[in-house]
Amino acid sequence: SLLAVVFSISGAYIFIYIDLKREEMDGMHNGQI
């Protein structure tokens, strides 16, 4: 049960991290243009 909670929390953090990185990359590309 605890393991499932840890996986769900870490999965959420991974999705948030990927989303933030994607926004950073988009911002960098927009800045170059």
Coordinates of C-alpha atoms in Angstrom, one line a residue, residues 1-14:
S1 CA 0.0 0.0 0.0
L2 CA 2.8 2.4 1.0
L3 CA 4.7 1.4 -2.1
A4 CA 1.8 2.3 -4.3
V5 CA 1.5 5.7 -2.7
V6 CA 5.3 6.3 -3.3
F7 CA 5.0 5.3 -6.9
S8 CA 2.0 7.6 -7.5
I9 CA 3.7 10.5 -5.9
S10 CA 7.0 10.0 -7.7
G11 CA 5.0 9.5 -11.0
A12 CA 3.2 12.8 -10.4
Y13 CA 6.5 14.6 -9.7
I14 CA 8.0 13.1 -12.9

